Coordinates of C-alpha atoms in Angstrom, one line a residue:
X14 CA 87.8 77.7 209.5
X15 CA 88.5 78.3 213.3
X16 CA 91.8 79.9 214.5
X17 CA 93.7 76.6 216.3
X18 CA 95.9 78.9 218.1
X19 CA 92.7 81.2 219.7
X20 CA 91.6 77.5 221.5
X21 CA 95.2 77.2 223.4
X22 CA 95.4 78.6 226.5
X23 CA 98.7 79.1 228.1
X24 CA 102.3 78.7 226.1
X25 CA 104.4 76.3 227.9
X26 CA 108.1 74.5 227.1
X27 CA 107.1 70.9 228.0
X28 CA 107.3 69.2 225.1
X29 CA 110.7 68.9 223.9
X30 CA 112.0 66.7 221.0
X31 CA 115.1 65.3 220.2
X32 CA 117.5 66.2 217.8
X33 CA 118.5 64.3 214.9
X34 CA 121.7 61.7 214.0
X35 CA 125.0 63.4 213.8
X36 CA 126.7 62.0 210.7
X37 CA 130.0 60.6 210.1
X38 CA 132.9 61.9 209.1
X39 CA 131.2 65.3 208.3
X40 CA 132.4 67.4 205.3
X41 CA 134.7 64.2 204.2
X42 CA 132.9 64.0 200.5
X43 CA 134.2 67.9 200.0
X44 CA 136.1 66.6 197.5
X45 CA 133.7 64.3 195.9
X46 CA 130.7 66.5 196.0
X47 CA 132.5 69.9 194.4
X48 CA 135.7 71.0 193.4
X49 CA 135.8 75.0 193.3
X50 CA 137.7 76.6 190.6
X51 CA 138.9 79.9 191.4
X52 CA 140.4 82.1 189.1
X53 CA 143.9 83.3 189.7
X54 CA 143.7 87.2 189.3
X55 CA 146.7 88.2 187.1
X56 CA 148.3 91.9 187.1
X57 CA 146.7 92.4 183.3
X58 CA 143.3 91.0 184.7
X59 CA 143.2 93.0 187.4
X60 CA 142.9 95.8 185.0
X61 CA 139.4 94.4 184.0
X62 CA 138.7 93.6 187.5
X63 CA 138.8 97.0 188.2
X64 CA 136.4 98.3 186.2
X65 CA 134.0 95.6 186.9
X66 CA 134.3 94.9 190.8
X67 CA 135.5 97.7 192.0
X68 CA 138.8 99.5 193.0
X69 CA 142.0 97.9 193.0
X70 CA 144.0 99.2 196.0
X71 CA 147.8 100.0 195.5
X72 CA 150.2 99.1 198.5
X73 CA 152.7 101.3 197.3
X74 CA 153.0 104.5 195.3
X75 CA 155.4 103.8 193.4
X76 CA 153.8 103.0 189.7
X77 CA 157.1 100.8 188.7
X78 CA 156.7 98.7 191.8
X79 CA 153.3 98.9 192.6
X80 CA 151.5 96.0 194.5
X81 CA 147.6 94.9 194.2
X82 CA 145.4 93.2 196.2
X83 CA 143.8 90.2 194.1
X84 CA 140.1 90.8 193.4
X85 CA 138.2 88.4 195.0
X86 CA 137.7 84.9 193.5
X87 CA 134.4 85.0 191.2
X88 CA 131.5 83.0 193.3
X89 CA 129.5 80.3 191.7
X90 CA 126.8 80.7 194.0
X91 CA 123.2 80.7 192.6
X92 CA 120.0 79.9 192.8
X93 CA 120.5 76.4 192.6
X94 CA 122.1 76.2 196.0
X95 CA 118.6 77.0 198.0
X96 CA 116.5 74.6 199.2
X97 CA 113.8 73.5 196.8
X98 CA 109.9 72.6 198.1
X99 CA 110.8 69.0 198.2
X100 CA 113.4 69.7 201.2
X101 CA 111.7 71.1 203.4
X102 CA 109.0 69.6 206.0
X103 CA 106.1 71.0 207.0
X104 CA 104.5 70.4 210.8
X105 CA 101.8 68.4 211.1
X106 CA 98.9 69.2 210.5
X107 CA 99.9 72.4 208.6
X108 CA 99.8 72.5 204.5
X109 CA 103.3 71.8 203.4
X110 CA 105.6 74.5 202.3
X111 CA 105.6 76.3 198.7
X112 CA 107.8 78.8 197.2
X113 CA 106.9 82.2 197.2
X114 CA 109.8 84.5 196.0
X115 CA 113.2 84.0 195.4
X116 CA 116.1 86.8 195.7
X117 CA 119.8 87.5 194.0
X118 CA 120.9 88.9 197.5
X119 CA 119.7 88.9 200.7
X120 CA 116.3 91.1 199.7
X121 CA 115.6 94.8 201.0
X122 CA 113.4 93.5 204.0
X123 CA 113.8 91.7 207.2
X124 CA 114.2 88.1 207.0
X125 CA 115.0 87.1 210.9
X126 CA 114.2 88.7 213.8
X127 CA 116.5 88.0 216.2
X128 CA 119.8 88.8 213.6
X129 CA 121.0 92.5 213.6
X130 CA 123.9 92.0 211.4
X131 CA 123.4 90.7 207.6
X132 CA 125.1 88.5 206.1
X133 CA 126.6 90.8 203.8
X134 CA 127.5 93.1 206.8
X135 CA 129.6 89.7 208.2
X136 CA 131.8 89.6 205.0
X137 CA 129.6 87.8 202.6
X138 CA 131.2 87.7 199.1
X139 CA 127.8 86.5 197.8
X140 CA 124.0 85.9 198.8
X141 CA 121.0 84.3 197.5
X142 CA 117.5 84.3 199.2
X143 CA 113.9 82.2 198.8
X144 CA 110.5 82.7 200.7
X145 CA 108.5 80.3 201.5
X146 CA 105.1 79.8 202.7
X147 CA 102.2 77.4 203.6
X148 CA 100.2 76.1 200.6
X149 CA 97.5 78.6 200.0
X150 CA 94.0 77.8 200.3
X151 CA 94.8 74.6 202.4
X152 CA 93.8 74.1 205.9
X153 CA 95.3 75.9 208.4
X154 CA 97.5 77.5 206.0
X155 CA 97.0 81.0 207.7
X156 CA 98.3 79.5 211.1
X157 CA 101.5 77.8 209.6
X158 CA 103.4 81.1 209.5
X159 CA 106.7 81.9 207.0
X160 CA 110.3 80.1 206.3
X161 CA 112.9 81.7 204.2
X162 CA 115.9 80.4 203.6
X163 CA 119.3 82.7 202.8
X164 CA 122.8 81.5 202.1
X165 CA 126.0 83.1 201.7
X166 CA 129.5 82.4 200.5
X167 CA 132.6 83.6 202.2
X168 CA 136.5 83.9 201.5
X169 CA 136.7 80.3 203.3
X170 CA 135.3 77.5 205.5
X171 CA 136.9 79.2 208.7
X172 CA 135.6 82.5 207.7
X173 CA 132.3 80.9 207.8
X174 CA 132.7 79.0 210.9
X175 CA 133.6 81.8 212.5
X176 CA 130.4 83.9 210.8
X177 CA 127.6 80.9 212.1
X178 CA 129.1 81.0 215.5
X179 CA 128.4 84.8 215.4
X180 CA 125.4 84.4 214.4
X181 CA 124.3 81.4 216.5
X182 CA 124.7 83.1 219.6
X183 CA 122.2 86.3 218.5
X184 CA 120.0 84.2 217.2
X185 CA 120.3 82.4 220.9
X186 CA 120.1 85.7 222.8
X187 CA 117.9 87.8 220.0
X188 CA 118.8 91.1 220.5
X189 CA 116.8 92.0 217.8
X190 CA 114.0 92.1 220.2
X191 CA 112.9 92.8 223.8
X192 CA 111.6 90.4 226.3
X193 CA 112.7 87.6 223.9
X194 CA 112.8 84.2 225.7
X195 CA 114.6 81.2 225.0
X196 CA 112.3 78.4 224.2
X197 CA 114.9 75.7 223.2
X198 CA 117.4 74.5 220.8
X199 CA 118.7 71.2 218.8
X200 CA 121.7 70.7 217.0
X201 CA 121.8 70.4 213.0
X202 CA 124.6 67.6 212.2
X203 CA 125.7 65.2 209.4
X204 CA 127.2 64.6 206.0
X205 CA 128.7 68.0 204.7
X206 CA 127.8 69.8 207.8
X207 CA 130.7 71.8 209.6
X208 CA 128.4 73.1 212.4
X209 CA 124.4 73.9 213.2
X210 CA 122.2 74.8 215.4
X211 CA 118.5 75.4 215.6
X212 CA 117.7 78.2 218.3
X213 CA 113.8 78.7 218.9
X214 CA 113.1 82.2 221.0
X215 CA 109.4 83.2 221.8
X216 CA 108.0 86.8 222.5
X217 CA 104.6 88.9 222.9
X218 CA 103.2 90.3 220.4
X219 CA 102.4 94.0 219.5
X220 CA 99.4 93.2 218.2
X221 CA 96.6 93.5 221.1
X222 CA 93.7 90.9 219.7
X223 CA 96.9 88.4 218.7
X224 CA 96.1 85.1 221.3
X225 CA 99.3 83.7 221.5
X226 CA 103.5 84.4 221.4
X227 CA 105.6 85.1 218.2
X228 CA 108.0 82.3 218.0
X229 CA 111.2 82.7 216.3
X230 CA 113.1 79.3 214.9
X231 CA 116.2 80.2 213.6
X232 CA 118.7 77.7 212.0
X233 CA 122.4 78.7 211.4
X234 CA 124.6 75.8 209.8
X235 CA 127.8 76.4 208.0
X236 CA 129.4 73.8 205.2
X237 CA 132.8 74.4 203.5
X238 CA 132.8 78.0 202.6
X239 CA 129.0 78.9 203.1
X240 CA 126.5 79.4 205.6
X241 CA 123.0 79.0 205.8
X242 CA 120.1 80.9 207.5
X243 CA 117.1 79.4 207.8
X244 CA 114.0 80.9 209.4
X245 CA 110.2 80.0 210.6
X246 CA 108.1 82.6 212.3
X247 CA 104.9 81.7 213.4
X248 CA 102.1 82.5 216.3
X249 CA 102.3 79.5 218.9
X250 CA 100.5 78.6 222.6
X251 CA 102.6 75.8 223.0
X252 CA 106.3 75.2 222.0
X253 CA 107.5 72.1 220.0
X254 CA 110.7 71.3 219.6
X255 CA 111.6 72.6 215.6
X256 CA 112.5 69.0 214.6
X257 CA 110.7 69.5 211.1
X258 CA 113.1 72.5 210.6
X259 CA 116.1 70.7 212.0
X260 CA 115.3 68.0 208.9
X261 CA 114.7 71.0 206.2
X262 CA 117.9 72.1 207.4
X263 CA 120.6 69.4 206.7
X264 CA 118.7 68.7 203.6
X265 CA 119.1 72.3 202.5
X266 CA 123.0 72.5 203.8
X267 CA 123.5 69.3 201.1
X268 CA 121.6 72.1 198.2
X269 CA 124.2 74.4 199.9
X270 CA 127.3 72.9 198.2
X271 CA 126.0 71.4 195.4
X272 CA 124.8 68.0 197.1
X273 CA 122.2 65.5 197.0
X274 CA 120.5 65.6 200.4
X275 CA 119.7 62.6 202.2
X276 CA 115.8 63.3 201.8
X277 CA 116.1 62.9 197.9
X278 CA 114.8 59.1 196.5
X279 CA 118.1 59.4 194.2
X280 CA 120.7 59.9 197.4
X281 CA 123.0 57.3 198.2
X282 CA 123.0 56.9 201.7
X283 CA 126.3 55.3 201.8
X284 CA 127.7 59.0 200.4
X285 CA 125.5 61.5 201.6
X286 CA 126.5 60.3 205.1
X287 CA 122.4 60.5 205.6
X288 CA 120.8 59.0 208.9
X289 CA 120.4 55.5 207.5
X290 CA 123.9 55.4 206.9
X291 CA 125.1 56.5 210.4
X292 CA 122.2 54.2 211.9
X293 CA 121.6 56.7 214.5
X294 CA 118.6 59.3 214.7
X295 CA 115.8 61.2 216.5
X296 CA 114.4 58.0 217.3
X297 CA 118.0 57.4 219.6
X298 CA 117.1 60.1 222.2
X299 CA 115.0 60.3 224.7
X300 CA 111.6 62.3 224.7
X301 CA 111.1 64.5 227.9
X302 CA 107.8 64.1 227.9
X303 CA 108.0 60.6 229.1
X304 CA 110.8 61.0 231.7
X305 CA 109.1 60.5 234.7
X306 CA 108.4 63.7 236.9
X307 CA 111.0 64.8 240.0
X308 CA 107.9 64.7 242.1
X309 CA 109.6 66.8 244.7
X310 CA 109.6 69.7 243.5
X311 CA 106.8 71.3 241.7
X312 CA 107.8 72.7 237.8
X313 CA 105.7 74.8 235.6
X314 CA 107.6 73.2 232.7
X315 CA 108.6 69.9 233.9
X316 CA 111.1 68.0 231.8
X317 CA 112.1 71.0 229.6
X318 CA 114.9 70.8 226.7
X319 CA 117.7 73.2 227.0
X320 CA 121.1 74.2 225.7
X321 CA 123.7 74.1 228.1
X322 CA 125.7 77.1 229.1
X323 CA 128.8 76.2 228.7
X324 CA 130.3 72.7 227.8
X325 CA 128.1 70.7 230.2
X326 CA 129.6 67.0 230.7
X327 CA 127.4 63.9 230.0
X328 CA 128.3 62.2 233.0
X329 CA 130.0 64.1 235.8
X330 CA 133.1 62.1 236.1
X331 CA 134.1 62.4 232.3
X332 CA 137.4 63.6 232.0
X333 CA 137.3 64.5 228.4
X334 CA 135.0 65.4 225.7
X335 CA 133.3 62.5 224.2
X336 CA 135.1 63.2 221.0
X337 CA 138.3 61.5 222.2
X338 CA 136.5 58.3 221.9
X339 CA 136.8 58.1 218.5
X340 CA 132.9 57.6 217.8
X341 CA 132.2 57.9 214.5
X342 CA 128.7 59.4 215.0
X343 CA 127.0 60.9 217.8
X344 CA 123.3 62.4 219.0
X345 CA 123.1 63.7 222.4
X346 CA 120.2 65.9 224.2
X347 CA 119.7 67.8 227.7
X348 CA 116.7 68.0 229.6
X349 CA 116.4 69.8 233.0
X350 CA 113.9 70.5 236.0
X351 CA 112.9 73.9 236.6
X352 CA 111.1 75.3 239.7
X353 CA 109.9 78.7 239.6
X354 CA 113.7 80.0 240.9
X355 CA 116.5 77.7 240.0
X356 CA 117.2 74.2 238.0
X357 CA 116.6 71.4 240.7
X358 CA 116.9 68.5 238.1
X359 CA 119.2 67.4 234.8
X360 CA 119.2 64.7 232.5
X361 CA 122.4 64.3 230.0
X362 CA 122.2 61.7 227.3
X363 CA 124.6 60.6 224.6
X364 CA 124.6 57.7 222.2
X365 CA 127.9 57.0 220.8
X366 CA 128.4 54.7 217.6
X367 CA 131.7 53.0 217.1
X368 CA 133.1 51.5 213.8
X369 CA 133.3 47.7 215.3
X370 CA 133.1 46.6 218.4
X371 CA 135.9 46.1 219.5
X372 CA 136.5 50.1 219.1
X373 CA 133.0 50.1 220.9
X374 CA 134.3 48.1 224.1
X375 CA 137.8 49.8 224.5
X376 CA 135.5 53.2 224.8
X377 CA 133.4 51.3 227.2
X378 CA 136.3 50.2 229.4
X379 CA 137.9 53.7 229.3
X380 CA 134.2 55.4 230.6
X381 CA 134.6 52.5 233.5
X382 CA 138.0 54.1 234.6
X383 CA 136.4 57.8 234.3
X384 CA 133.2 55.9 236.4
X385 CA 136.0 54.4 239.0
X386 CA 137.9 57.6 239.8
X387 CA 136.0 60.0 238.5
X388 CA 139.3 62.3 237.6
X389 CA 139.8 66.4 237.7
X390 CA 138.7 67.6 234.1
X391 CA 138.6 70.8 232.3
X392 CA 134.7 70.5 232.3
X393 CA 134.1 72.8 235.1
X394 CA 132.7 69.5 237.3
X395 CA 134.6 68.5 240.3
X396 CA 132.5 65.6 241.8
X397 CA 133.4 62.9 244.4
X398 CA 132.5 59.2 243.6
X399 CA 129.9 57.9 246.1
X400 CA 129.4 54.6 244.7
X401 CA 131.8 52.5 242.2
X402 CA 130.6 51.3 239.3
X403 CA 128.4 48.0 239.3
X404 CA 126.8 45.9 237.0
X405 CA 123.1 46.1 236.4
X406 CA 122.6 45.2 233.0
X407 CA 119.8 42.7 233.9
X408 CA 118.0 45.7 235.6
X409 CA 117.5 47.0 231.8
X410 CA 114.7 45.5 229.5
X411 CA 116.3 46.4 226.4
X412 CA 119.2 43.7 227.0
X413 CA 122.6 45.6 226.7
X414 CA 125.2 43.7 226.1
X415 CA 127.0 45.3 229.6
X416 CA 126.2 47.6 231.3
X417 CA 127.2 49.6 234.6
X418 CA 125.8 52.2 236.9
X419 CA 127.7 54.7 239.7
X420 CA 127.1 57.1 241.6
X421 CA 129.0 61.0 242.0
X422 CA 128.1 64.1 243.8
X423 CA 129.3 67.6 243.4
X424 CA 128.5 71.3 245.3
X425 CA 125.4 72.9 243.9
X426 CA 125.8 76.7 242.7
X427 CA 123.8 78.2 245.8
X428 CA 127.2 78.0 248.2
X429 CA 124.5 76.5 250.8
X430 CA 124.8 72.4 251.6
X431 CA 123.0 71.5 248.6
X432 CA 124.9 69.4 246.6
X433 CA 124.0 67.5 243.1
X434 CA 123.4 63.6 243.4
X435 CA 124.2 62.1 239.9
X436 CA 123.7 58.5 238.6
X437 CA 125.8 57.6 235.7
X438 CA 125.2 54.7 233.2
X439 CA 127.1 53.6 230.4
X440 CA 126.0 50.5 228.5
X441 CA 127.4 49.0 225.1
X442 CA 125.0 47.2 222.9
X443 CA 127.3 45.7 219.7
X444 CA 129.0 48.9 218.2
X445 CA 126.8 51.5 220.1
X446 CA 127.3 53.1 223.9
X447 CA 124.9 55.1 226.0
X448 CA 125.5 57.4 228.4
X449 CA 122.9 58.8 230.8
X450 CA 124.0 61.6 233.7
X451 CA 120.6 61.9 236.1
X452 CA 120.9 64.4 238.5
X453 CA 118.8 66.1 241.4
X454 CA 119.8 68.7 244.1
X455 CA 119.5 67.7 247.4
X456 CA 121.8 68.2 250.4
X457 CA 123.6 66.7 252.2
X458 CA 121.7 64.3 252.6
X459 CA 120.3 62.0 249.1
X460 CA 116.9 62.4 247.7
X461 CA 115.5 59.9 249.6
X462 CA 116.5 56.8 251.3
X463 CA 114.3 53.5 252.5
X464 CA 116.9 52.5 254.9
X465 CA 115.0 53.6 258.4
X466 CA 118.9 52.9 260.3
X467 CA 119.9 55.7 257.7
X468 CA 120.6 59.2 259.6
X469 CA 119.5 60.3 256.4
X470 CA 116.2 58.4 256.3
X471 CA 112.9 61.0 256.3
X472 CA 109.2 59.2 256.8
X473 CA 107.3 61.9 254.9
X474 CA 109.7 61.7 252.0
X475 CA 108.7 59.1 249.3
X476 CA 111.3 56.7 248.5
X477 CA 111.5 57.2 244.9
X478 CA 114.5 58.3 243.7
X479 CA 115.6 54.9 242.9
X480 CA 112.2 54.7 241.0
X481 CA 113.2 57.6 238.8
X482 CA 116.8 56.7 238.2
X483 CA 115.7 52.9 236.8
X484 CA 112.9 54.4 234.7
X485 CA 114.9 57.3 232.9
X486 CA 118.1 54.4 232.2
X487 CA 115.3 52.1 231.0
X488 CA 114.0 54.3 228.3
X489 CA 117.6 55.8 227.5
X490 CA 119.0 52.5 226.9
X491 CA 115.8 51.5 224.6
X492 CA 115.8 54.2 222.5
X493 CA 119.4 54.1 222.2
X494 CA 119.7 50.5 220.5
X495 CA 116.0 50.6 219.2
X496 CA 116.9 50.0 215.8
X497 CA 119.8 47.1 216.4
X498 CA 117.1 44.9 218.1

């Protein structure tokens, strides 16, 4: 059988996908799904407690008066909260996944990478741990690489918060290893889920004769009091956004806490808050490989995926986050335009979905004030409207119901003239908004111009910025209301 990953030639970042629906009203079946009993640790248990988990500690040394710390609540983690064979999906065309080994406890060897802190090290009152690889003796088994799965209970759901963010941001940055490079990132969302993310780093590999990177996919999603690791290594030419590990991972947060996940033929998808009960999905966003190219500037990665910095607005004139819409679900993805030195282009996208609406338009009108004024915000963006809103829903083939596009600019981060030129769309189709930011450096005059009385107007530069802006809202808006047509 020959090697696929000997025939690729050169790893590249250019084909991003899209991350999957955010579901609604996360964590509120808590109740519903499992109701924790914890024992209350009395002074004459805490005798017993002693002896079988450990010390007791004495506040004071007075044996009349003495004070103890409770032993911690017993866990009911086990086995049965790991991800079963069934959850997980494997990437075309490799074998599907099969379970190898399963651990009490996190396991003596190294399961990610990128993490330099265990669970255990973190706080973790409890850990169990399964292995996972490609079916043997299928094709292309060999190339599929490993996945493990660990999860881990903490003293409470803002104890593990505050453990996935830790370890989201190493998995991110990888300081387990040198020369690591980000390759991308999509967020895990829905149902149960407090918060996730799927980080993907590449690097070389020690191994001379070895004809391609090591990629690293490392998932990190906390619900109620746990948190889950989840992690695929494999050798790769060319990246692709995880999207089959984004899916094993909100199925295996629902095995997490006890929970049916939205995969399983017995879920209900009004419960599970599952994609087909939000009514938004992968399918929603964009794909940056069909955005057309900023065919100014020269990119070895073209339309490339990313994770913003810091909290990057959708639309530059957005005074607040998204969230004080009140949307009851939301998917959103960022794609930018890389030269060989700095990020020329960006492409925000959001897709918002409402409970009626009438909830849906009043979100609509308030985005149309943001659009008019385009206000000082707490979003590190301080742009200056260039064009007011205007209506162009006919422009669109997938019919919005209304639709309107402006036009902002703002400084670029060089301190030179350049400045960012962003077009802004919001349209409303029945409950559902989208909102597209496309930007592209330029300075001070626009990208281009076809207006030959225009100072700004430049014969040998191709009039297609309006070309690009049409194209990219076109395809936003269609994917965006693809499944309410």
């Amino acid at each position: 059988m020959s090697d696929p990953i000997s025939r690729l030639d050169q790893f590249r970042a250019d084909a991003p996908g899209a991350p999957m629906s955010s579901a609604a009203e996360a964590r509120r079946r808590g109740d519903q799904i499992r109701r924790r009993k914890r024992t209350v640790v009395t002074a004459g248990a805490a005798a017993l407690a002693a002896v079988v988990a450990g010390p007791i500690i004495f506040l004071s040394t007075g044996l009349g008066d003495k004070a103890i710390d409770p032993a911690p609540a017993p866990s009911d983690l086990s086995r049965a909260n790991l991800p079963t064979e069934g959850d997980l999906v494997a990437d075309d065309p490799y074998p599907a996944w099969v379970q190898e080994q399963t651990y009490d406890g996190e396991g003596t060897d190294t399961y990610n990478d990128c993490l330099t802190e265990s669970l255990s090290d973190s706080g973790a009152q409890a850990a169990v741990r399964r292995d996972f690889v490609a079916k043997p003796g299928e094709e292309m088994a060999d190339a599929a690489g490993t996945l493990n799965a660990v999860v881990a209970e903490f003293g409470s759901a803002d104890e593990a918060e505050r453990v996935r963010s830790d370890l989201t941001d190493a998995a991110a940055s990888c300081p387990g290893v040198d020369g690591a490079e980000v390759a991308g990132s999509l967020p895990v969302e829905g149902g149960v889920i407090s918060g996730g993310n799927v980080d993907v780093v590449t690097y070389l590999p020690v191994e001379p004769e070895m004809n391609a990177r090591w990629e690293v996919a490392t998932a990190v999603v906390s619900a109620e009091d746990r948190v889950l690791v989840m992690t695929r290594k494999r050798g790769v030419q060319d990246y692709v956004s995880p999207t089959t590990l984004q899916t094993s991972a909100v199925n295996a947060a629902y095995r997490m806490v006890g929970a049916t996940p939205p995969s399983d033929p017995s879920a209900d998808p009004t419960e599970t808050g599952s994609p087909a009960a939000d009514g938004l999905s992968a399918a929603n966003l964009i794909d940056g490989s069909t955005l057309p190219a900023l065919d100014r500037f020269e990119s070895p990665l073209g339309w490339n995926q990313y994770t913003p910095a810091s909290d990057v607005p959708t639309l530059a004139c957005q005074k607040e986050s998204l969230s004080s819409l009140g949307a009851s679900a939301k998917v959103a993805s960022d794609y930018r335009w890389d030269t060989d030195s700095a990020m020329v282009g960006q492409v925000h996208m959001a897709v918002l979905e409402f409970p009626d609406v009438n909830a849906a338009g009043a979100a609509y009108n308030e985005i149309m004030e943001w659009q008019e004024v385009c206000p000082a915000n707490k979003l590190g963006v301080n742009p200056e409207v260039t064009s007011l809103p205007t209506d162009v829903s006919a422009d669109l083939d997938a019919g919005p119901k209304r639709a309107a596009r402006s036009q902002a600019t703002y400084p670029g981060a060089d301190g030179n003239d350049s400045l960012w030129f962003e077009t802004e769309l919001v349209a409303q189709y029945e409950t559902r908004l989208v909102l597209v930011g496309y930007a592209e450096i330029a300075g001070p005059c626009p990208p281009s111009t076809g207006d030959k009385n225009d100072p700004c107007y430049q014969p040998d530069q191709p009039d297609s910025w309006p070309d690009r802006i049409l194209a990219i809202e076109k395809a936003a808006v269609a994917a965006g209301i693809s499944d309410l047509r």
